[in-house]
mmCIF file of C-alpha atoms and ligand atoms in Angstrom:
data_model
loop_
_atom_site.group_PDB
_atom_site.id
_atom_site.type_symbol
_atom_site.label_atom_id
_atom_site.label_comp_id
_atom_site.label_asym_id
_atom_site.label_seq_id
_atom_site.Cartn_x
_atom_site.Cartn_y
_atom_site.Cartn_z
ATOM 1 C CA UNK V 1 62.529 238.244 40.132
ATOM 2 C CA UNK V 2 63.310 234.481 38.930
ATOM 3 C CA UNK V 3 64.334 234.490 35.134
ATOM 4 C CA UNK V 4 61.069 234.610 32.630
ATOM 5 C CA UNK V 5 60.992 231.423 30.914
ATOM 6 C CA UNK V 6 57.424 230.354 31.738
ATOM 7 C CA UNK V 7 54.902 230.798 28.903
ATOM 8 C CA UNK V 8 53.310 233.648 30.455
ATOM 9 C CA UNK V 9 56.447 235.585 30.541
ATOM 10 C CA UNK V 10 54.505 238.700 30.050
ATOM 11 C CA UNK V 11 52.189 238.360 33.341
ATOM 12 C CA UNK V 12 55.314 238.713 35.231
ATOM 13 C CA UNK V 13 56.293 242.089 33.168
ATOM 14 C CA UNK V 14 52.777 243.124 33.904
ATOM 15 C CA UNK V 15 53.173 242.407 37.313
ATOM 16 C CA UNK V 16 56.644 244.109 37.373
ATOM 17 C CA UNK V 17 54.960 247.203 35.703
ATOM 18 C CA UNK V 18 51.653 247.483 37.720
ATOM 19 C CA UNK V 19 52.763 246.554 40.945
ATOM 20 C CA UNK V 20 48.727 247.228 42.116
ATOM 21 C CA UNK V 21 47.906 243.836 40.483
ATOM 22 C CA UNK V 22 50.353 241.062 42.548
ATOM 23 C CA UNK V 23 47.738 240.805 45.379
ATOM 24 C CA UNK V 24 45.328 239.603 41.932
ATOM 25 C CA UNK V 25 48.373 237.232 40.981
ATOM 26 C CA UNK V 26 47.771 233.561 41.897
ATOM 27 C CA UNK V 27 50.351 230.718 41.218
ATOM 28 C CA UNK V 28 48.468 228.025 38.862
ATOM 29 C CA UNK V 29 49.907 224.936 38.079
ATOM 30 C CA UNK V 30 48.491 223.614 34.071
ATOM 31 C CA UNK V 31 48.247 220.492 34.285
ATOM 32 C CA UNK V 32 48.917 219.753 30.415
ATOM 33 C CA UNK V 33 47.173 215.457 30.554
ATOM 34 C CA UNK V 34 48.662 213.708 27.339
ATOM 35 C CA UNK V 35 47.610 210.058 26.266
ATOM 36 C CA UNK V 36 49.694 207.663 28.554
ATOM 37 C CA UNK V 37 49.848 204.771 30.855
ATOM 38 C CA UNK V 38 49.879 206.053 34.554
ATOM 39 C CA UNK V 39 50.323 203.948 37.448
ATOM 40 C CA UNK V 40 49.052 204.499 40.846
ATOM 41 C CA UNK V 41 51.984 206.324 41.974
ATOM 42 C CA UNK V 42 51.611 209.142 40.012
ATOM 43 C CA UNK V 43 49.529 212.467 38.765
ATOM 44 C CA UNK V 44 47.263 211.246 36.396
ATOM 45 C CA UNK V 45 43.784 211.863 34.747
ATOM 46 C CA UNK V 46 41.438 208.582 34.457
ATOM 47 C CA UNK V 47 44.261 206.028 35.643
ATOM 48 C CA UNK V 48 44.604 203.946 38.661
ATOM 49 C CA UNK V 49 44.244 205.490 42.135
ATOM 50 C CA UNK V 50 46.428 204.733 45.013
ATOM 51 C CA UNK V 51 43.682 203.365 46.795
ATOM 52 C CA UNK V 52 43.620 201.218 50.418
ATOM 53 C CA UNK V 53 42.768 197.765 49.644
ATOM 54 C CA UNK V 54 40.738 198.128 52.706
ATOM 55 C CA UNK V 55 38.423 200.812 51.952
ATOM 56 C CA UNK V 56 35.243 200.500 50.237
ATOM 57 C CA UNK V 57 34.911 202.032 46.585
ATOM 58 C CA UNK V 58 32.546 204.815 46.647
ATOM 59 C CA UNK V 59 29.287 204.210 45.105
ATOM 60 C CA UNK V 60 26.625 207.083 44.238
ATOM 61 C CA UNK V 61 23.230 205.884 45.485
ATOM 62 C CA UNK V 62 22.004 208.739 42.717
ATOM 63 C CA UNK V 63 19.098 210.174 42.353
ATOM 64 C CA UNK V 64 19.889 210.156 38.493
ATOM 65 C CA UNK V 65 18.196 212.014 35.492
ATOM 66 C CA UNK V 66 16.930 209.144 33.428
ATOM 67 C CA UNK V 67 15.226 210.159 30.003
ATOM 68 C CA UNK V 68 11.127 209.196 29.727
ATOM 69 C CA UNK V 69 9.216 209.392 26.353
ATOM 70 C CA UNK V 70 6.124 209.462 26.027
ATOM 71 C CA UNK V 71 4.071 209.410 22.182
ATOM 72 C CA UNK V 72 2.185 211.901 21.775
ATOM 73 C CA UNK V 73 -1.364 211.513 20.807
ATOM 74 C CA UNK V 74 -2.700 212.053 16.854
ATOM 75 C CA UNK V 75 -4.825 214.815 18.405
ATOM 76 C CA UNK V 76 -2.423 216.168 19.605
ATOM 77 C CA UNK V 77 0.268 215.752 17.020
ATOM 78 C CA UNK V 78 -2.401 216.834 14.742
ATOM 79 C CA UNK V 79 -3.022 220.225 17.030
ATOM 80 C CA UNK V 80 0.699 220.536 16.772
ATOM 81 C CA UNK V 81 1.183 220.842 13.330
ATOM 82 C CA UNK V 82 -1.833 222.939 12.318
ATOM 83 C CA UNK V 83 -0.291 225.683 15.110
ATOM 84 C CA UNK V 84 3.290 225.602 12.982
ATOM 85 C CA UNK V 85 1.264 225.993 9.487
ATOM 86 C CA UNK V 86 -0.884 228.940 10.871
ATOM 87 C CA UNK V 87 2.627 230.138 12.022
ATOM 88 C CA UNK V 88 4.381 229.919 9.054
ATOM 89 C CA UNK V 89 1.294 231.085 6.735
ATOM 90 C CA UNK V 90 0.973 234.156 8.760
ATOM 91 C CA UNK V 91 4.721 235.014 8.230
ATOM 92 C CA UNK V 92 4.911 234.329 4.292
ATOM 93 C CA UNK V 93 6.102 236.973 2.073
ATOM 94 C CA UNK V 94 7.558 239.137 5.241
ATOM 95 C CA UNK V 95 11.565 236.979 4.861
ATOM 96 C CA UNK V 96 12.846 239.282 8.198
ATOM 97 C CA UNK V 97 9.413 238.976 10.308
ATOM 98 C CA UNK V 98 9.339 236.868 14.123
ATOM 99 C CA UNK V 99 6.762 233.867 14.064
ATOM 100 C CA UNK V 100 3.707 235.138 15.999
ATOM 101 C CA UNK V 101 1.737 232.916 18.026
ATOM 102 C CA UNK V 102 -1.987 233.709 19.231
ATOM 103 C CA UNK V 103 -2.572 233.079 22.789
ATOM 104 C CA UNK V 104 -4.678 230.209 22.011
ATOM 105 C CA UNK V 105 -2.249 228.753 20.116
ATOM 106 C CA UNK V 106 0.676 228.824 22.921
ATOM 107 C CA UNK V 107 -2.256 227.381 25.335
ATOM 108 C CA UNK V 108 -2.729 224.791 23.312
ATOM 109 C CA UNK V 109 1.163 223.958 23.397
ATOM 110 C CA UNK V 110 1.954 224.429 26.841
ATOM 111 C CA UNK V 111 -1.191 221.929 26.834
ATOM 112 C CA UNK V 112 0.568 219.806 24.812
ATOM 113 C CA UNK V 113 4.062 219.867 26.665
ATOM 114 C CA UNK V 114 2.534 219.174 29.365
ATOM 115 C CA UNK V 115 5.538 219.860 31.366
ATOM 116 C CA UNK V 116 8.109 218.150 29.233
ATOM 117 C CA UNK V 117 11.538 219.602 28.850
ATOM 118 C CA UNK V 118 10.977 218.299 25.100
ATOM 119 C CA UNK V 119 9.134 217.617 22.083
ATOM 120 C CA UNK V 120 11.041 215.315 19.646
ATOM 121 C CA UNK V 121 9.259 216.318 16.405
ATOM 122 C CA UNK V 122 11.281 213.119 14.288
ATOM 123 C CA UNK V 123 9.452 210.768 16.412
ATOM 124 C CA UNK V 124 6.472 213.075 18.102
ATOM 125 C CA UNK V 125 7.344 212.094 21.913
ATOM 126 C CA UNK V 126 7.612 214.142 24.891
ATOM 127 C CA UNK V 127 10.681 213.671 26.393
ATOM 128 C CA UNK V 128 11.293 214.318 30.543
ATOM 129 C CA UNK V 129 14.303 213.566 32.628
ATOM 130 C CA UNK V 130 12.809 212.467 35.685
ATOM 131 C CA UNK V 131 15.125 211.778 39.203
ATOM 132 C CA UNK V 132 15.724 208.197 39.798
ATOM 133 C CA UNK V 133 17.332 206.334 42.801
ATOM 134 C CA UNK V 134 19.990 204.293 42.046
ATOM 135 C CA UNK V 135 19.638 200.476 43.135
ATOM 136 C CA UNK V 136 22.555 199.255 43.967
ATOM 137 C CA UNK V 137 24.693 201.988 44.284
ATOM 138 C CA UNK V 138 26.804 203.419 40.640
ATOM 139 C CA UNK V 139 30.564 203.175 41.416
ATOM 140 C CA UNK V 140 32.560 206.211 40.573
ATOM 141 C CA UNK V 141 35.082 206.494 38.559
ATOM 142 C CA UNK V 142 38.691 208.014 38.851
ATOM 143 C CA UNK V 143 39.076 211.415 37.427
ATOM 144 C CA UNK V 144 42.342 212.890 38.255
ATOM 145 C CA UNK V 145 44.960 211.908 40.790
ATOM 146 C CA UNK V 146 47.516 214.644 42.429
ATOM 147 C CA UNK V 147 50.459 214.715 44.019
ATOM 148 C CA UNK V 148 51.670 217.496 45.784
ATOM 149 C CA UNK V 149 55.264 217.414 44.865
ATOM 150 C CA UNK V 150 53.323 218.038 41.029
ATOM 151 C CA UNK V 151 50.773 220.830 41.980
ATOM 152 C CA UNK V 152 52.233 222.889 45.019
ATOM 153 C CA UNK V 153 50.156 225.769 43.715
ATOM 154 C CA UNK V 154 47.411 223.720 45.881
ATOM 155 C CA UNK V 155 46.763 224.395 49.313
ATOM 156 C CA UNK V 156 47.074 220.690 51.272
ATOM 157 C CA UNK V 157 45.661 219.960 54.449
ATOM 158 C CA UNK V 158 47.784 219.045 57.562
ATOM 159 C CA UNK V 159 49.768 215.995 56.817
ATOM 160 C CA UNK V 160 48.245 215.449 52.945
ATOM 161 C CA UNK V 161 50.560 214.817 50.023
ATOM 162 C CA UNK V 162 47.627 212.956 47.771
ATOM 163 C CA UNK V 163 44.198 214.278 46.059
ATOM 164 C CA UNK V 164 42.024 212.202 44.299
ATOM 165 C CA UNK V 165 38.660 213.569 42.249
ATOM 166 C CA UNK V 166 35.925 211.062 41.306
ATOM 167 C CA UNK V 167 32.421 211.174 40.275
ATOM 168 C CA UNK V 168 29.885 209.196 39.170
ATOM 169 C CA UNK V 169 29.506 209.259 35.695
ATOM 170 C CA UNK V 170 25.876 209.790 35.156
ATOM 171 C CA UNK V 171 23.705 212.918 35.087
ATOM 172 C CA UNK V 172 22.535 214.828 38.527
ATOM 173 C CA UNK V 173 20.757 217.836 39.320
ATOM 174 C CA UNK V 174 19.954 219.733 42.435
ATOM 175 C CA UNK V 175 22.988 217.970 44.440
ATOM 176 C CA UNK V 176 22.504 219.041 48.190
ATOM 177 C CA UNK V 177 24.776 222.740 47.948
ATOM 178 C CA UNK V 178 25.339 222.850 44.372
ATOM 179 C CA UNK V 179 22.388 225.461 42.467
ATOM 180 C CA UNK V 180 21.804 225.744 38.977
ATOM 181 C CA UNK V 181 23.942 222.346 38.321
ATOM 182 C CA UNK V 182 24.024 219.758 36.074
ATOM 183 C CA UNK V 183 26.405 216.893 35.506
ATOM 184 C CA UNK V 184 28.351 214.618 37.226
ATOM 185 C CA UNK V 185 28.644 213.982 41.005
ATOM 186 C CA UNK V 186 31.985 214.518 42.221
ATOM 187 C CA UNK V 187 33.769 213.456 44.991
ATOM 188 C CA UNK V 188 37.250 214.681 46.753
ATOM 189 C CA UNK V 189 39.916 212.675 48.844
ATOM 190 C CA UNK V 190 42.999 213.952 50.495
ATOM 191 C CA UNK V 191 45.422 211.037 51.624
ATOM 192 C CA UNK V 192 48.804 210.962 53.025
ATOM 193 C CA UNK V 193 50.335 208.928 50.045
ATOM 194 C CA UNK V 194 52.579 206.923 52.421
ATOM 195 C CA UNK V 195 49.936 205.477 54.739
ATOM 196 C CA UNK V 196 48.671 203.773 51.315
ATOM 197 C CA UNK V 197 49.404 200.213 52.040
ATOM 198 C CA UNK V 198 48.134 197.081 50.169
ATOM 199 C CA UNK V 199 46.409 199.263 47.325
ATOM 200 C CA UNK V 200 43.225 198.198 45.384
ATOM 201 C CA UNK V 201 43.924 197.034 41.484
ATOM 202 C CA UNK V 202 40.758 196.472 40.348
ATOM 203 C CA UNK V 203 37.944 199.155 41.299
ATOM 204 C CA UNK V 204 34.570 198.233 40.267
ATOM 205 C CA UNK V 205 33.362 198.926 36.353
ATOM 206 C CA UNK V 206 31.394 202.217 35.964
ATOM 207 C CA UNK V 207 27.273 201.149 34.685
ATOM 208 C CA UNK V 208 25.567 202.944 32.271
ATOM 209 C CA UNK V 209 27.805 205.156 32.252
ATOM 210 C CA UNK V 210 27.595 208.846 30.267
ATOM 211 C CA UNK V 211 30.347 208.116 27.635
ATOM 212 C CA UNK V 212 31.538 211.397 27.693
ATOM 213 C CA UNK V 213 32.112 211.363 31.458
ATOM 214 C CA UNK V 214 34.519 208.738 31.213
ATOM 215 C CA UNK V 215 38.478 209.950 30.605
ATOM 216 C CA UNK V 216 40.867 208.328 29.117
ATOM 217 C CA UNK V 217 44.119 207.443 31.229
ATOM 218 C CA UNK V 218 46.734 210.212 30.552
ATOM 219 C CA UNK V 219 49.973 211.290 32.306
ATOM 220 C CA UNK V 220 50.619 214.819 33.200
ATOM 221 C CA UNK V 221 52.948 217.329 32.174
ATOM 222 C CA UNK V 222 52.894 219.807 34.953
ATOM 223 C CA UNK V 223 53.716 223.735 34.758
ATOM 224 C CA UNK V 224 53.720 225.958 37.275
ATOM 225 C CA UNK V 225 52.915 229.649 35.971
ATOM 226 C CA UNK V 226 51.216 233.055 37.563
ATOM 227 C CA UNK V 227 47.320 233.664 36.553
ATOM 228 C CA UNK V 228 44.923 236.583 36.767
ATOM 229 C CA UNK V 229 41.916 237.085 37.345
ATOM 230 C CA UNK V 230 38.952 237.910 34.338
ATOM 231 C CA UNK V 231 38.516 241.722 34.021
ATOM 232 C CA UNK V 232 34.815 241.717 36.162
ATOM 233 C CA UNK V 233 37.341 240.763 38.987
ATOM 234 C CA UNK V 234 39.364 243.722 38.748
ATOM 235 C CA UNK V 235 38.167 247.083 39.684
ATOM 236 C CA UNK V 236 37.648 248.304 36.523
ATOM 237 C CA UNK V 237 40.420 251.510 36.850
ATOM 238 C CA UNK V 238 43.047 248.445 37.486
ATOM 239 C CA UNK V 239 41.757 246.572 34.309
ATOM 240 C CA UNK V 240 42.266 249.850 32.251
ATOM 241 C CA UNK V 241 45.484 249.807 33.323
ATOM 242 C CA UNK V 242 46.666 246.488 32.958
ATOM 243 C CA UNK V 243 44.560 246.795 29.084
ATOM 244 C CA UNK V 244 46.374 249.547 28.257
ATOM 245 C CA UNK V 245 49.573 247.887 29.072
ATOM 246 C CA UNK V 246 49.266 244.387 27.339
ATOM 247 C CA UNK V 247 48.389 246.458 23.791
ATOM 248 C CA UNK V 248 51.758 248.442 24.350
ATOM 249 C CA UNK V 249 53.323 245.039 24.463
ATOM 250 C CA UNK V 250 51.419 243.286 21.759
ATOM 251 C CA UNK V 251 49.396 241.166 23.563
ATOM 252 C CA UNK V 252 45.501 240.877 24.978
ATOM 253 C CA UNK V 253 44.836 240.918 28.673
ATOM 254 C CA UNK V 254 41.811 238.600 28.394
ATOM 255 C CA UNK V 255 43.351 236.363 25.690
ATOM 256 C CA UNK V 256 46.687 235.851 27.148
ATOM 257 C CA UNK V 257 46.973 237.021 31.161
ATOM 258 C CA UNK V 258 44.059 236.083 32.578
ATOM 259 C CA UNK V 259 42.316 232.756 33.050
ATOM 260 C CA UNK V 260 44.710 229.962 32.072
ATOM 261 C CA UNK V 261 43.072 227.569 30.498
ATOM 262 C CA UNK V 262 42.756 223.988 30.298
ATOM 263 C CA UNK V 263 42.748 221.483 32.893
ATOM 264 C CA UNK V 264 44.524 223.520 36.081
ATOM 265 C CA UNK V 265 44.864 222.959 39.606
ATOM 266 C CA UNK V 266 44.671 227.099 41.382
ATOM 267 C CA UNK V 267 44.744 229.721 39.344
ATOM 268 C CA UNK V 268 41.457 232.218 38.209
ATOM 269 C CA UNK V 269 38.301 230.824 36.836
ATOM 270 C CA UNK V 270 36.769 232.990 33.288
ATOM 271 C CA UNK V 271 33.204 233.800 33.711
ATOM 272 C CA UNK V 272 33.138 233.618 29.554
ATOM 273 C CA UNK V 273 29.513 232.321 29.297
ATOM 274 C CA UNK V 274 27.984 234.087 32.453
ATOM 275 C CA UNK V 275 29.081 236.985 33.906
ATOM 276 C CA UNK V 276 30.867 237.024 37.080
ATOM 277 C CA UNK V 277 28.770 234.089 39.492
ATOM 278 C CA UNK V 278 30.434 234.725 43.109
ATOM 279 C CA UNK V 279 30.977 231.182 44.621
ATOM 280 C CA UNK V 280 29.994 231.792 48.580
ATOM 281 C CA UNK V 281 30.855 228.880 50.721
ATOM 282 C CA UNK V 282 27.804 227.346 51.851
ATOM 283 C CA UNK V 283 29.185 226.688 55.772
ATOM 284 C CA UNK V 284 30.644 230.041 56.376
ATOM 285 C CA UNK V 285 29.777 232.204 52.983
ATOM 286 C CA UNK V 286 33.278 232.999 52.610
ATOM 287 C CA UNK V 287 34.395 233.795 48.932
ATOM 288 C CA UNK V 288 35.440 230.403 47.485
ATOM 289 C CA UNK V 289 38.778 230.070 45.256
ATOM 290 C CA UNK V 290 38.875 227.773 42.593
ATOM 291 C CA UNK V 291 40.799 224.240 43.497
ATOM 292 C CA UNK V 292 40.652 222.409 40.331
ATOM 293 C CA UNK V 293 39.541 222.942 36.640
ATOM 294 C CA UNK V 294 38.075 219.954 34.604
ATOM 295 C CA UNK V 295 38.490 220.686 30.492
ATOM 296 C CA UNK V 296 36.775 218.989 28.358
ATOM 297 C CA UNK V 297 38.578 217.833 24.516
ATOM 298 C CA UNK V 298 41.789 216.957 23.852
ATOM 299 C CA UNK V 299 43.726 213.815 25.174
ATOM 300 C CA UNK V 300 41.022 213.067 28.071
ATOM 301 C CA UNK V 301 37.935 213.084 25.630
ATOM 302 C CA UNK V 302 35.658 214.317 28.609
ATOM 303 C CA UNK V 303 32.693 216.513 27.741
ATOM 304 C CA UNK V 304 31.348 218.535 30.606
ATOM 305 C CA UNK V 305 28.855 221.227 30.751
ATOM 306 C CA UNK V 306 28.370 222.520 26.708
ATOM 307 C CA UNK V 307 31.610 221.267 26.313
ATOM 308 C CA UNK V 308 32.844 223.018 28.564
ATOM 309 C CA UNK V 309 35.000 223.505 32.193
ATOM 310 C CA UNK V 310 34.149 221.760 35.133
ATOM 311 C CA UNK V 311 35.608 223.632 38.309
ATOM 312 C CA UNK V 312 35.640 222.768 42.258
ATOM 313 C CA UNK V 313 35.676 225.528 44.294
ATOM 314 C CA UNK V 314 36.900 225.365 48.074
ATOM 315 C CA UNK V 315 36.786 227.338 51.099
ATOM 316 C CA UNK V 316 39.831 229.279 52.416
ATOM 317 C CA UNK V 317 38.913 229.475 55.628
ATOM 318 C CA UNK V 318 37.839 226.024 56.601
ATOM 319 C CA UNK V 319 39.455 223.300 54.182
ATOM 320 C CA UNK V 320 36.483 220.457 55.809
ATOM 321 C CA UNK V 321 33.857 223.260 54.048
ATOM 322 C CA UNK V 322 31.806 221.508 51.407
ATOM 323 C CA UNK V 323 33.144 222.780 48.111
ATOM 324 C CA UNK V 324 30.802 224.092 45.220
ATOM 325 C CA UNK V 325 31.071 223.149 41.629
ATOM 326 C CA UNK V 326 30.422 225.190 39.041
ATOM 327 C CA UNK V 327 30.116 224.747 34.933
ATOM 328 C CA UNK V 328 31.295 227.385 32.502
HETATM 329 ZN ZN1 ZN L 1 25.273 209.395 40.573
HETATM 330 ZN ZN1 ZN L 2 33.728 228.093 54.591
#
């Protein structure tokens, strides 16, 4: 075994002491963006694509989840507040009791709501997010640029060197293949970097943009190390094991060994809000592994999900499978 000078030295002593876990160990490259000015030529978050002057910039034609608000009525605002004194007047004196609600009361709300996702009681409207097309089309926007001499923890297909990630920066739901998702669209593009010639410099500005789903341009600081998976993963006698292990060696599976994290390209996704969501490939329902990992903070300023990870999943069988995104 190579000399341990990774920062996850201890994965490979796990690995070297439970030999049952290296068909678990995947090869993840951390992609580490700090603030910086990268060109076209190189792995990069939110900087200029190697792009063929030739080929149109993609454009999302939406739908997009616009905010409506609508005031509500005195009646109603009226109805409103006489249900939250009863509520409160009912509770008085008992400092640990649950607000109860008659079922006249929560008729008259759901009344009230009227299907609204909201009710913004500072200025008494109902707010929906309702689909809209987009007319013209919403140019995306660069996310992250990778080349394969930087990541080779990727798998590439035949005759690729280049990835690109974009997505529109506005809000979606219900993309065609993606359930229970909401946030940006993305987009992926594998390229042989050398049959880039005459490159675009100036890609169309993003519109109305979601602030937080712009990046700022940073250069990458690649590392390769070894990741494993989160314990649900594991059959749960293997877990024990490598558990037991990591507090003989004063460290925490979960906290250290499993589930790099940060923006990553391979590696293990952490199911640390949900539990374990299997990611079936919707051409062939093969078991997806996770491509890329989108973090939100630090020198990229994205926000995605509840602050959270954006991650593509792809199919191993078929690389022209749609992949699946998933928020965490
Ligand atoms: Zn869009
Ligand atoms: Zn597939």
């Amino acid at each position: 075994m190579s000399p341990v000078t990774t920062p996850n030295a201890s994965a490979a002593a796990l690995l070297a002491a439970i030999p049952d876990l290296a068909p678990y160990a995947r090869r993840v490259t951390l992609l580490r963006p700090r603030s910086g000015r990268p060109t076209p030529l190189d792995s990069h978050v939110g900087g200029p694509l190697l792009w063929p002057a030739d080929e149109p910039w993609p454009v999302c034609e939406g739908p997009h989840l616009v905010e409506v608000r609508e005031k509500l009525s005195e009646a109603d605002r009226e109805t409103w507040q006489q249900i939250d004194r009863a509520m409160r007047e009912r509770r008085a004196g008992r400092a640990n009791a649950a607000y109860e609600i008659t079922q006249a009361e929560a008729e008259a709300q759901t009344r009230i709501m009227d299907g609204a996702g909201m009710l913004d009681m500072i200025t008494w409207e109902l707010v929906r997010r309702v689909p809209e097309p987009a007319v013209p089309g919403v140019p995306l926007v660069a996310v992250l640029q990778l080349r394969a001499q930087d990541v080779p923890a990727l798998p590439w297909p035949e005759g690729m060197d280049l990835l690109q990630v974009l997505w529109c920066p506005r809000e979606h739901s219900d993309l065609p293949g993606q359930s229970y998702y909401w946030g940006p669209s993305v987009e992926l593009r594998h390229r042989c970097a050398a049959s880039v010639t005459g490159a675009l410099l100036q890609p169309p500005l993003p519109v109305d943009a979601v602030a937080s789903y712009l990046p700022r341009p940073c250069v990458l600081d690649p590392l390769e190390v070894v990741d494993l998976p989160d314990g649900d993963e594991l059959p749960a006698g293997l877990l024990a094991r490598a558990e037991t292990w990591a507090e003989g060696h004063d460290t925490e599976y979960h906290r250290d060994l499993s589930c790099q994290e940060g923006w990553k390209a391979g590696g293990w996704p952490s199911w640390h809000l949900t539990d374990l969501v299997p990611v079936d490939c919707p051409a062939c329902g093969a078991r997806t592994r996770l491509l890329l990992t989108v973090d939100s903070g630090g020198d990229p300023d994205l926000s995605v999900g509840r602050h959270g990870e954006l991650r593509v999943f792809t199919c191993p069988v078929d690389a022209s499978h749609p992949f699946r995104l998933n928020l965490q």
